mmCIF file with all atom_site columns, C-alpha atoms in Angstrom:
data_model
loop_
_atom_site.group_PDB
_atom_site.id
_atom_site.type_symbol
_atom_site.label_atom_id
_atom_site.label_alt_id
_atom_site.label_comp_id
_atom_site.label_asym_id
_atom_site.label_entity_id
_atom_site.label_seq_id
_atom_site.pdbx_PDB_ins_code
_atom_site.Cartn_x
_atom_site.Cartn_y
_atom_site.Cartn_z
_atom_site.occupancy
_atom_site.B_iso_or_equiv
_atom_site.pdbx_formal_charge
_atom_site.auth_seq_id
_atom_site.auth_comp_id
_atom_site.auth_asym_id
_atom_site.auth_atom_id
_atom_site.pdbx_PDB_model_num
ATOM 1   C CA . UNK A 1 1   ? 61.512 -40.193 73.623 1.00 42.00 ? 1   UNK A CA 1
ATOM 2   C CA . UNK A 1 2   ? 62.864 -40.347 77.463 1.00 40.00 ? 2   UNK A CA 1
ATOM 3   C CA . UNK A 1 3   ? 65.759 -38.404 77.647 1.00 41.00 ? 3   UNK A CA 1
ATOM 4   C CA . UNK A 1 4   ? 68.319 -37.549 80.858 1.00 37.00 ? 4   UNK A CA 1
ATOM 5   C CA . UNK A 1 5   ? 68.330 -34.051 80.879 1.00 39.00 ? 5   UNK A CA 1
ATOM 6   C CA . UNK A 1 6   ? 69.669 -30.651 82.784 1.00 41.00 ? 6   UNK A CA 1
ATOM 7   C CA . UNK A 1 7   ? 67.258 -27.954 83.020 1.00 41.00 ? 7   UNK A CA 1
ATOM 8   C CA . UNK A 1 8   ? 68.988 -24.591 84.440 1.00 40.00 ? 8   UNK A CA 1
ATOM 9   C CA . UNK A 1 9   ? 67.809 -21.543 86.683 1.00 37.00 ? 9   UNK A CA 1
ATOM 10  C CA . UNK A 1 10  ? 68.021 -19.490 89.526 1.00 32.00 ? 10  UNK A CA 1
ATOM 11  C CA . UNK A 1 11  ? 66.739 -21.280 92.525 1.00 34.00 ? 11  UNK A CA 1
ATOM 12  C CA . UNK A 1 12  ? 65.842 -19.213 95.861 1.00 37.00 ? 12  UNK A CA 1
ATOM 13  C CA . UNK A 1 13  ? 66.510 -15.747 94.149 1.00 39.00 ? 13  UNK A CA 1
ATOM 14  C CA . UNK A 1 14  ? 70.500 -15.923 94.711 1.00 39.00 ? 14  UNK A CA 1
ATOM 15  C CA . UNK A 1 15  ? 71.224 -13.138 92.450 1.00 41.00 ? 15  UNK A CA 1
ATOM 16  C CA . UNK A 1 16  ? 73.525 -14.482 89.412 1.00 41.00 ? 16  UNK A CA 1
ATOM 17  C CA . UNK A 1 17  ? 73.498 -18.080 90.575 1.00 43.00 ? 17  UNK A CA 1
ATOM 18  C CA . UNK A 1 18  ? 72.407 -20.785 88.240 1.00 43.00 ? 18  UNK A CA 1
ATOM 19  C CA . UNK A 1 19  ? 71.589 -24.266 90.070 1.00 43.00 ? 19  UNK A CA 1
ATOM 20  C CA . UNK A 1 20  ? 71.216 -27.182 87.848 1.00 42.00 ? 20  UNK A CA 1
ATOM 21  C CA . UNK A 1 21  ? 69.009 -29.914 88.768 1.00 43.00 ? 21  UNK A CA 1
ATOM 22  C CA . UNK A 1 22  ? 68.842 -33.659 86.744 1.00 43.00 ? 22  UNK A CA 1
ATOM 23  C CA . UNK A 1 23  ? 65.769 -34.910 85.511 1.00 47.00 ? 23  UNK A CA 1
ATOM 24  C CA . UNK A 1 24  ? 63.945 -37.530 82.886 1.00 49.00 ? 24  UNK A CA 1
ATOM 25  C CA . UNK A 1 25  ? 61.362 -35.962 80.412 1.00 65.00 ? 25  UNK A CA 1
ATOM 26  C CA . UNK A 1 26  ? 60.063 -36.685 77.076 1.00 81.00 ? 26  UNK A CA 1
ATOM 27  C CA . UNK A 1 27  ? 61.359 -34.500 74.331 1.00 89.00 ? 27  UNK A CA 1
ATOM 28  C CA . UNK A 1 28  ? 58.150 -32.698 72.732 1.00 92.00 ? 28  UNK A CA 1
ATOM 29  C CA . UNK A 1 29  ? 57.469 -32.092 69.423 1.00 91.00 ? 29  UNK A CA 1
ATOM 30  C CA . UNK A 1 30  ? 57.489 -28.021 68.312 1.00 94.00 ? 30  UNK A CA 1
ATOM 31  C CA . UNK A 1 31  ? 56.025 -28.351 64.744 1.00 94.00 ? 31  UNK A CA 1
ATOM 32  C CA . UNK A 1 32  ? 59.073 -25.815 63.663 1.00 96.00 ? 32  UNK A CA 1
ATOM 33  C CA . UNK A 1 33  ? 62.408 -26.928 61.742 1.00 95.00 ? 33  UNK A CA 1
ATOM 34  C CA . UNK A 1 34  ? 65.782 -25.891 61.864 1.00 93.00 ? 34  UNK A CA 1
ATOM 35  C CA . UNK A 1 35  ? 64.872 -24.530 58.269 1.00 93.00 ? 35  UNK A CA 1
ATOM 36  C CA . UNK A 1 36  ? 62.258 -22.316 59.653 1.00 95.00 ? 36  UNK A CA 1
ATOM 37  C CA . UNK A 1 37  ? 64.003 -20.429 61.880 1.00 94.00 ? 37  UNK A CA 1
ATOM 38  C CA . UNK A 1 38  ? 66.926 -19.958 59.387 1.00 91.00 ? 38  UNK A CA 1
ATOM 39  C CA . UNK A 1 39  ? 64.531 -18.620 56.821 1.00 91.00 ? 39  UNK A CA 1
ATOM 40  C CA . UNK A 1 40  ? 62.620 -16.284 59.567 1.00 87.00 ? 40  UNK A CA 1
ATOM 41  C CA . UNK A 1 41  ? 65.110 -12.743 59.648 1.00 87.00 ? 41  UNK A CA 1
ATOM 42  C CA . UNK A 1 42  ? 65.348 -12.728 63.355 1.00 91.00 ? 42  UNK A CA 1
ATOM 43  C CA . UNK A 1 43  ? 65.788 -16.560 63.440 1.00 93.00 ? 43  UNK A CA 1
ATOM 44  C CA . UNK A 1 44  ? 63.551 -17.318 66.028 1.00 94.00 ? 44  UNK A CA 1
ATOM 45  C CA . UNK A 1 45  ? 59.735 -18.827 66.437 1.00 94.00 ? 45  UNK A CA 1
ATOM 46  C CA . UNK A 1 46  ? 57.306 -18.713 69.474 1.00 95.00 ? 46  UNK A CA 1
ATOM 47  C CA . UNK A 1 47  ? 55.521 -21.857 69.954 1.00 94.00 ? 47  UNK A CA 1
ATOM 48  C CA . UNK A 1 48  ? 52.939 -23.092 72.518 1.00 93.00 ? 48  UNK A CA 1
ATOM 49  C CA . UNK A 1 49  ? 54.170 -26.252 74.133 1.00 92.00 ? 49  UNK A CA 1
ATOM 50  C CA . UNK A 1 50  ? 51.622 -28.751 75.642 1.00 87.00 ? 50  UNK A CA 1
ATOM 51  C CA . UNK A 1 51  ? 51.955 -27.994 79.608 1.00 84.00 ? 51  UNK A CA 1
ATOM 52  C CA . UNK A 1 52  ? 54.576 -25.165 79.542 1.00 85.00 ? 52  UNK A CA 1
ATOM 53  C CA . UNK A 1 53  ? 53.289 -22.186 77.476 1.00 91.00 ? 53  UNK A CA 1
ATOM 54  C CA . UNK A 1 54  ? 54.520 -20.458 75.099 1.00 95.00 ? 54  UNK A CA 1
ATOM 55  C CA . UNK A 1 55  ? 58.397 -21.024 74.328 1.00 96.00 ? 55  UNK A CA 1
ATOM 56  C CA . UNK A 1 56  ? 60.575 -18.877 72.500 1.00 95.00 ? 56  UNK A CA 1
ATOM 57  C CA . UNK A 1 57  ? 63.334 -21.135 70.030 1.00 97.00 ? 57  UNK A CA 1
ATOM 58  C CA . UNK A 1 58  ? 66.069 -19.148 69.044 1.00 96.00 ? 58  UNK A CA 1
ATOM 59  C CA . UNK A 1 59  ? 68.964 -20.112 66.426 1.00 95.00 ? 59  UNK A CA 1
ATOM 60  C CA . UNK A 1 60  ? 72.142 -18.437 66.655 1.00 94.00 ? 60  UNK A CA 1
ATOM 61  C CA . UNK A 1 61  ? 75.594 -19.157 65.463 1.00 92.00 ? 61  UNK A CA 1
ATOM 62  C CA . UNK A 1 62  ? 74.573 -22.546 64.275 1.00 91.00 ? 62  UNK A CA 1
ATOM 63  C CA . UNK A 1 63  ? 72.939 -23.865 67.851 1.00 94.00 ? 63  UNK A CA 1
ATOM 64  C CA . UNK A 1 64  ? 69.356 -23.853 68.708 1.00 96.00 ? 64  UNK A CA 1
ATOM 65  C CA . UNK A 1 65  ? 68.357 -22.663 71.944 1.00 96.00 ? 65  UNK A CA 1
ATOM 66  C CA . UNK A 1 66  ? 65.120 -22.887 74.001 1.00 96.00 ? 66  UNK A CA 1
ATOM 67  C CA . UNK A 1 67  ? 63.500 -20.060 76.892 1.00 96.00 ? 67  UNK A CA 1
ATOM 68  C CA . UNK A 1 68  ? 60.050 -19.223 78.009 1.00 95.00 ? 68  UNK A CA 1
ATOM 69  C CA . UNK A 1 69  ? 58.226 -16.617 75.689 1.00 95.00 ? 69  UNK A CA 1
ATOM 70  C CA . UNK A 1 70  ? 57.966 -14.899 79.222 1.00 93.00 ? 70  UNK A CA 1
ATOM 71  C CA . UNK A 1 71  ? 60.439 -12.588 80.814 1.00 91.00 ? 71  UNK A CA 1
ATOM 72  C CA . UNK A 1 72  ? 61.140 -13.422 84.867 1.00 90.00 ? 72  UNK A CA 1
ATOM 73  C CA . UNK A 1 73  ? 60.480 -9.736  85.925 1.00 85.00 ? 73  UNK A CA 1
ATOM 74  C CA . UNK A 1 74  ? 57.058 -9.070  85.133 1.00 84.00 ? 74  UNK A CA 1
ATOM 75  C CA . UNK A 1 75  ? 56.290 -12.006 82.485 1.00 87.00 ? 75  UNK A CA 1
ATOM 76  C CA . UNK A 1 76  ? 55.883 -9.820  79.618 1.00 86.00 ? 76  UNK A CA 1
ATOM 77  C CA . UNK A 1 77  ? 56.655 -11.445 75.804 1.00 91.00 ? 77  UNK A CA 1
ATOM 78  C CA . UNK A 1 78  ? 60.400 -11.914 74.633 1.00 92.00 ? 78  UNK A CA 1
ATOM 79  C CA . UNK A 1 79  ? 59.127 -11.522 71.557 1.00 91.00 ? 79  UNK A CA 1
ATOM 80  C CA . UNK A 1 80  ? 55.475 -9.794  70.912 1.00 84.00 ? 80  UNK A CA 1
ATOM 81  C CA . UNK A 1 81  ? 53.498 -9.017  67.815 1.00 83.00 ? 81  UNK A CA 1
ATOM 82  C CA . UNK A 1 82  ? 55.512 -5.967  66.839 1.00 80.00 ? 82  UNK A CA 1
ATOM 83  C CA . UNK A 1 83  ? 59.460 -5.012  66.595 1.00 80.00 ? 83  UNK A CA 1
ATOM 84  C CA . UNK A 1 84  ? 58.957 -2.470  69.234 1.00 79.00 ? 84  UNK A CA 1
ATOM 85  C CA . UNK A 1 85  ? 58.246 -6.102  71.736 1.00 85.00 ? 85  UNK A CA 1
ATOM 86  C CA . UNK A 1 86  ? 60.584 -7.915  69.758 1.00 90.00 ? 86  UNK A CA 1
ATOM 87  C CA . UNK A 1 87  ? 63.852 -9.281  72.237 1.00 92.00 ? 87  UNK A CA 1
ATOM 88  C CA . UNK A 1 88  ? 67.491 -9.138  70.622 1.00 91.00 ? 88  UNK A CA 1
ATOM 89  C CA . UNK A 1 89  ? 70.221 -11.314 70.517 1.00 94.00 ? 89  UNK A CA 1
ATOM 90  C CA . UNK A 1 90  ? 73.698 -9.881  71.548 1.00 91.00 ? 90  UNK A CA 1
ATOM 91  C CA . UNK A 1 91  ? 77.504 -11.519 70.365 1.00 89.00 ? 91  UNK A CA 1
ATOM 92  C CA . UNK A 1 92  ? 77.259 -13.780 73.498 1.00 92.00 ? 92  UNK A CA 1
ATOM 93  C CA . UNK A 1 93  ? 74.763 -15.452 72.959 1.00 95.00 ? 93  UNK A CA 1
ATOM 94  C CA . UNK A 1 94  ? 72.477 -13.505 75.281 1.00 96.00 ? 94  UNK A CA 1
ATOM 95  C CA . UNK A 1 95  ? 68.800 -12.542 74.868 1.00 96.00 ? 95  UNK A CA 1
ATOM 96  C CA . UNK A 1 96  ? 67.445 -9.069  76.120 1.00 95.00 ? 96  UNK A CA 1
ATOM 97  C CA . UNK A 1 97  ? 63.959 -8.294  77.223 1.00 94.00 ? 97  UNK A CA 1
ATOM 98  C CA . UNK A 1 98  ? 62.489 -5.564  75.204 1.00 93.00 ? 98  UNK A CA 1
ATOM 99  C CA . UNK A 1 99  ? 60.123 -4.005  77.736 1.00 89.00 ? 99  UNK A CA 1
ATOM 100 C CA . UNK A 1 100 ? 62.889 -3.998  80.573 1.00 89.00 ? 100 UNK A CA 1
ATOM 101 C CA . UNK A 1 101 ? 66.214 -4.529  79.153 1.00 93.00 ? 101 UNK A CA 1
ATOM 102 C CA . UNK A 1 102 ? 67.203 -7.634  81.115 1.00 94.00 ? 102 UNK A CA 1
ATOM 103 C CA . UNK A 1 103 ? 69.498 -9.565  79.698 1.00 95.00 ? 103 UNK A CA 1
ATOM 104 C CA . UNK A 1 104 ? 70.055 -13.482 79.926 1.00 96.00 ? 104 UNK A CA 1
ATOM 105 C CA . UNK A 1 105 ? 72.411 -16.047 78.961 1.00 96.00 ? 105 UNK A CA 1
ATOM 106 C CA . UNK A 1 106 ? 70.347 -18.465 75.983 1.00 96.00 ? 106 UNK A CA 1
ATOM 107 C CA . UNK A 1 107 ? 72.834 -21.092 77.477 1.00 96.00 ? 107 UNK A CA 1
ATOM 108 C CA . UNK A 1 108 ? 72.483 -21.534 81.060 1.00 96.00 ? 108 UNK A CA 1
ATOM 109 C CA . UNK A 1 109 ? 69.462 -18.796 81.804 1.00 95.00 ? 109 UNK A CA 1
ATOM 110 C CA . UNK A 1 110 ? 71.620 -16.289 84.493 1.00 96.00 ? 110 UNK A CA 1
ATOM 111 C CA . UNK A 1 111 ? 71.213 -12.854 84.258 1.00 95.00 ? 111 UNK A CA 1
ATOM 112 C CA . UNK A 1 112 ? 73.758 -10.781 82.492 1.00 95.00 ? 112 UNK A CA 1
ATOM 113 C CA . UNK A 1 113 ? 74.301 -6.919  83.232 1.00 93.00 ? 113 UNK A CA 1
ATOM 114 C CA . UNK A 1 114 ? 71.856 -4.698  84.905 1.00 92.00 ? 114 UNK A CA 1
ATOM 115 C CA . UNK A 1 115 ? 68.850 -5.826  86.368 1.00 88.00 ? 115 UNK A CA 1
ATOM 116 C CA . UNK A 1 116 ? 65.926 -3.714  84.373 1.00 87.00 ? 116 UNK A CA 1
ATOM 117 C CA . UNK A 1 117 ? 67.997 -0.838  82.827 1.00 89.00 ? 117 UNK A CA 1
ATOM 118 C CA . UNK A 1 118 ? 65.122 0.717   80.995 1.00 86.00 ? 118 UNK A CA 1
ATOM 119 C CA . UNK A 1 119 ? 63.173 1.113   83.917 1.00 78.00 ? 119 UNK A CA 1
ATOM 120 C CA . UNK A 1 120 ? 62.570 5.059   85.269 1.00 78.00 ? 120 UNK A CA 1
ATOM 121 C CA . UNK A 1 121 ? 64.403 5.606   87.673 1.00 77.00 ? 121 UNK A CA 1
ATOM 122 C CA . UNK A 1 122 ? 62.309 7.970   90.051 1.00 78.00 ? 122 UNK A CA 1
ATOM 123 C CA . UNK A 1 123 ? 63.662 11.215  92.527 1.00 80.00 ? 123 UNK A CA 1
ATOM 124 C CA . UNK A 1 124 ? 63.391 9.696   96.280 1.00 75.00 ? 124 UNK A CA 1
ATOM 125 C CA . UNK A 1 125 ? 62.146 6.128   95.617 1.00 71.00 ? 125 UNK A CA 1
ATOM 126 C CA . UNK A 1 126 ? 65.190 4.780   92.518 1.00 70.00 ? 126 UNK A CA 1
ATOM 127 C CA . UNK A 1 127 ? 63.813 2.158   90.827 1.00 68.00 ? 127 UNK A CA 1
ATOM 128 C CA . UNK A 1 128 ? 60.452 0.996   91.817 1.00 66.00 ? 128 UNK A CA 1
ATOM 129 C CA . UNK A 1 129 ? 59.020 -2.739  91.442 1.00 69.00 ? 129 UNK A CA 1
ATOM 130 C CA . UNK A 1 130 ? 62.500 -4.022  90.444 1.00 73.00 ? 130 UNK A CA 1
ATOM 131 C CA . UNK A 1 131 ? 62.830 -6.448  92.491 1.00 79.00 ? 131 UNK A CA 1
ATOM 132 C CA . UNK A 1 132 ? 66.207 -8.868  92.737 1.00 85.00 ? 132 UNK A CA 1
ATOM 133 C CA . UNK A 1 133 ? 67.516 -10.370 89.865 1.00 91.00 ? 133 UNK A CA 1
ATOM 134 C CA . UNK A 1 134 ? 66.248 -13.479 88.319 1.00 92.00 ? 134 UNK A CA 1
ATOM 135 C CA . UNK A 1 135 ? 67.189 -16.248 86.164 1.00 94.00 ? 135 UNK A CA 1
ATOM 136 C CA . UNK A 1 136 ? 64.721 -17.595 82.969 1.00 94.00 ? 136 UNK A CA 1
ATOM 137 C CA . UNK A 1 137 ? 64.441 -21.185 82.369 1.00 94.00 ? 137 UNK A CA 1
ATOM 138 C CA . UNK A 1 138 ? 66.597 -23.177 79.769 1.00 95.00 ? 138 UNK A CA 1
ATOM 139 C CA . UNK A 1 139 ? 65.509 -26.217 77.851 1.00 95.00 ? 139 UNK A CA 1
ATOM 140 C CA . UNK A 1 140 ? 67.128 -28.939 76.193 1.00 95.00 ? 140 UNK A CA 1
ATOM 141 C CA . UNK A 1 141 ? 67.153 -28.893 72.648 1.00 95.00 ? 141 UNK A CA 1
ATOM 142 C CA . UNK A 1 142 ? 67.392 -31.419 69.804 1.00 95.00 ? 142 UNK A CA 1
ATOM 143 C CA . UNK A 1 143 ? 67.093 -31.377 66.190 1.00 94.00 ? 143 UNK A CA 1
ATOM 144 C CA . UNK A 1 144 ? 65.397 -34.524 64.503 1.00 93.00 ? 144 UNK A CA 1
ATOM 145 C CA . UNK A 1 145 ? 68.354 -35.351 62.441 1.00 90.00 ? 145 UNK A CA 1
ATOM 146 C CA . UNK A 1 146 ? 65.711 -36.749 59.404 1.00 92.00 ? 146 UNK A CA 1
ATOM 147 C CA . UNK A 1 147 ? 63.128 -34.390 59.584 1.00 93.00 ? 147 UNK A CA 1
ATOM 148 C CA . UNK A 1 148 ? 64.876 -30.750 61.059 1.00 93.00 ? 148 UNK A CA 1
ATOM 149 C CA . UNK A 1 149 ? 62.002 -30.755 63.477 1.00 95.00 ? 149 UNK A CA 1
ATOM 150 C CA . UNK A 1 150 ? 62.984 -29.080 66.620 1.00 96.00 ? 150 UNK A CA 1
ATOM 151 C CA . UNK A 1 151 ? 61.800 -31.118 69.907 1.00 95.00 ? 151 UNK A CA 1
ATOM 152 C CA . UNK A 1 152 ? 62.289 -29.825 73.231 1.00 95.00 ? 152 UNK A CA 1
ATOM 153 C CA . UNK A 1 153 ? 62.337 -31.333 76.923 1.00 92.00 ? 153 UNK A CA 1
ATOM 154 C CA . UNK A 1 154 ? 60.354 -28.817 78.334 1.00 76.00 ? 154 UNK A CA 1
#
């Protein structure tokens, strides 16, 4: 199903700057339902979507939101195999990276907070391989009204 469609994220590395950019996609099909996620206890599924990867969906406060199952810094999970890799959700609808403690709006994809708070920071050389800021990808969601399926344009 074509759809007109606003994907969000940082372009350029501008630290905290979200750039929005129009285009038309066909939803994809995720195999998971609305009901799926609200009977999993952190609410959330990783699937694999053909020709994007693995993408986290995440329901909270009703909504259903879509990132990559990849965080910008390094690319580790958002959510691995065992609670220790597993990402939380904060109040404002922000998702936090549980190797680095990045945090990202589930809305729009900007960083929130400090960049990589968990990493060491060293005598002489701070903070190494931190790098500036980035923003994680956002996709479109929608809910088969018949069905709960969750598609996104991804």
């Amino acid at each position: 199903i074509p759809t007109p469609t606003r994907v969000h994220g940082t372009i350029g590395g501008r630290r905290g700057r979200a750039t929005t950019t129009t285009t038309t996609r066909a939803m994809k099909r995720t195999g998971v339902t609305r009901s799926d996620l609200e009977s999993n206890e952190k609410r959330r599924a990783v699937v694999d979507v053909d020709g994007v990867g693995p993408v986290l969906l995440q329901e909270f406060m009703g909504d259903v939101y879509a990132v990559p199952n990849a965080c910008p810094h390094l690319g580790l999970s958002m959510q691995g195999k065992t609670p220790l890799l597993s990402a939380t959700v904060g109040d404002d609808c922000e998702i936090t990276c549980p190797a680095h403690g990045s945090t990202f709006s589930m809305k729009d994809g900007t960083p929130r907070g400090e960049w990589c708070p968990k990493l060491p920071e060293l005598p002489m050389v701070g903070k190494p391989f931190v790098g500036e800021p980035k923003g994680i990808p956002t996709y479109v969601v929608r809910v088969d009204e018949a069905s709960g399926e969750i598609m996104v344009d991804a």
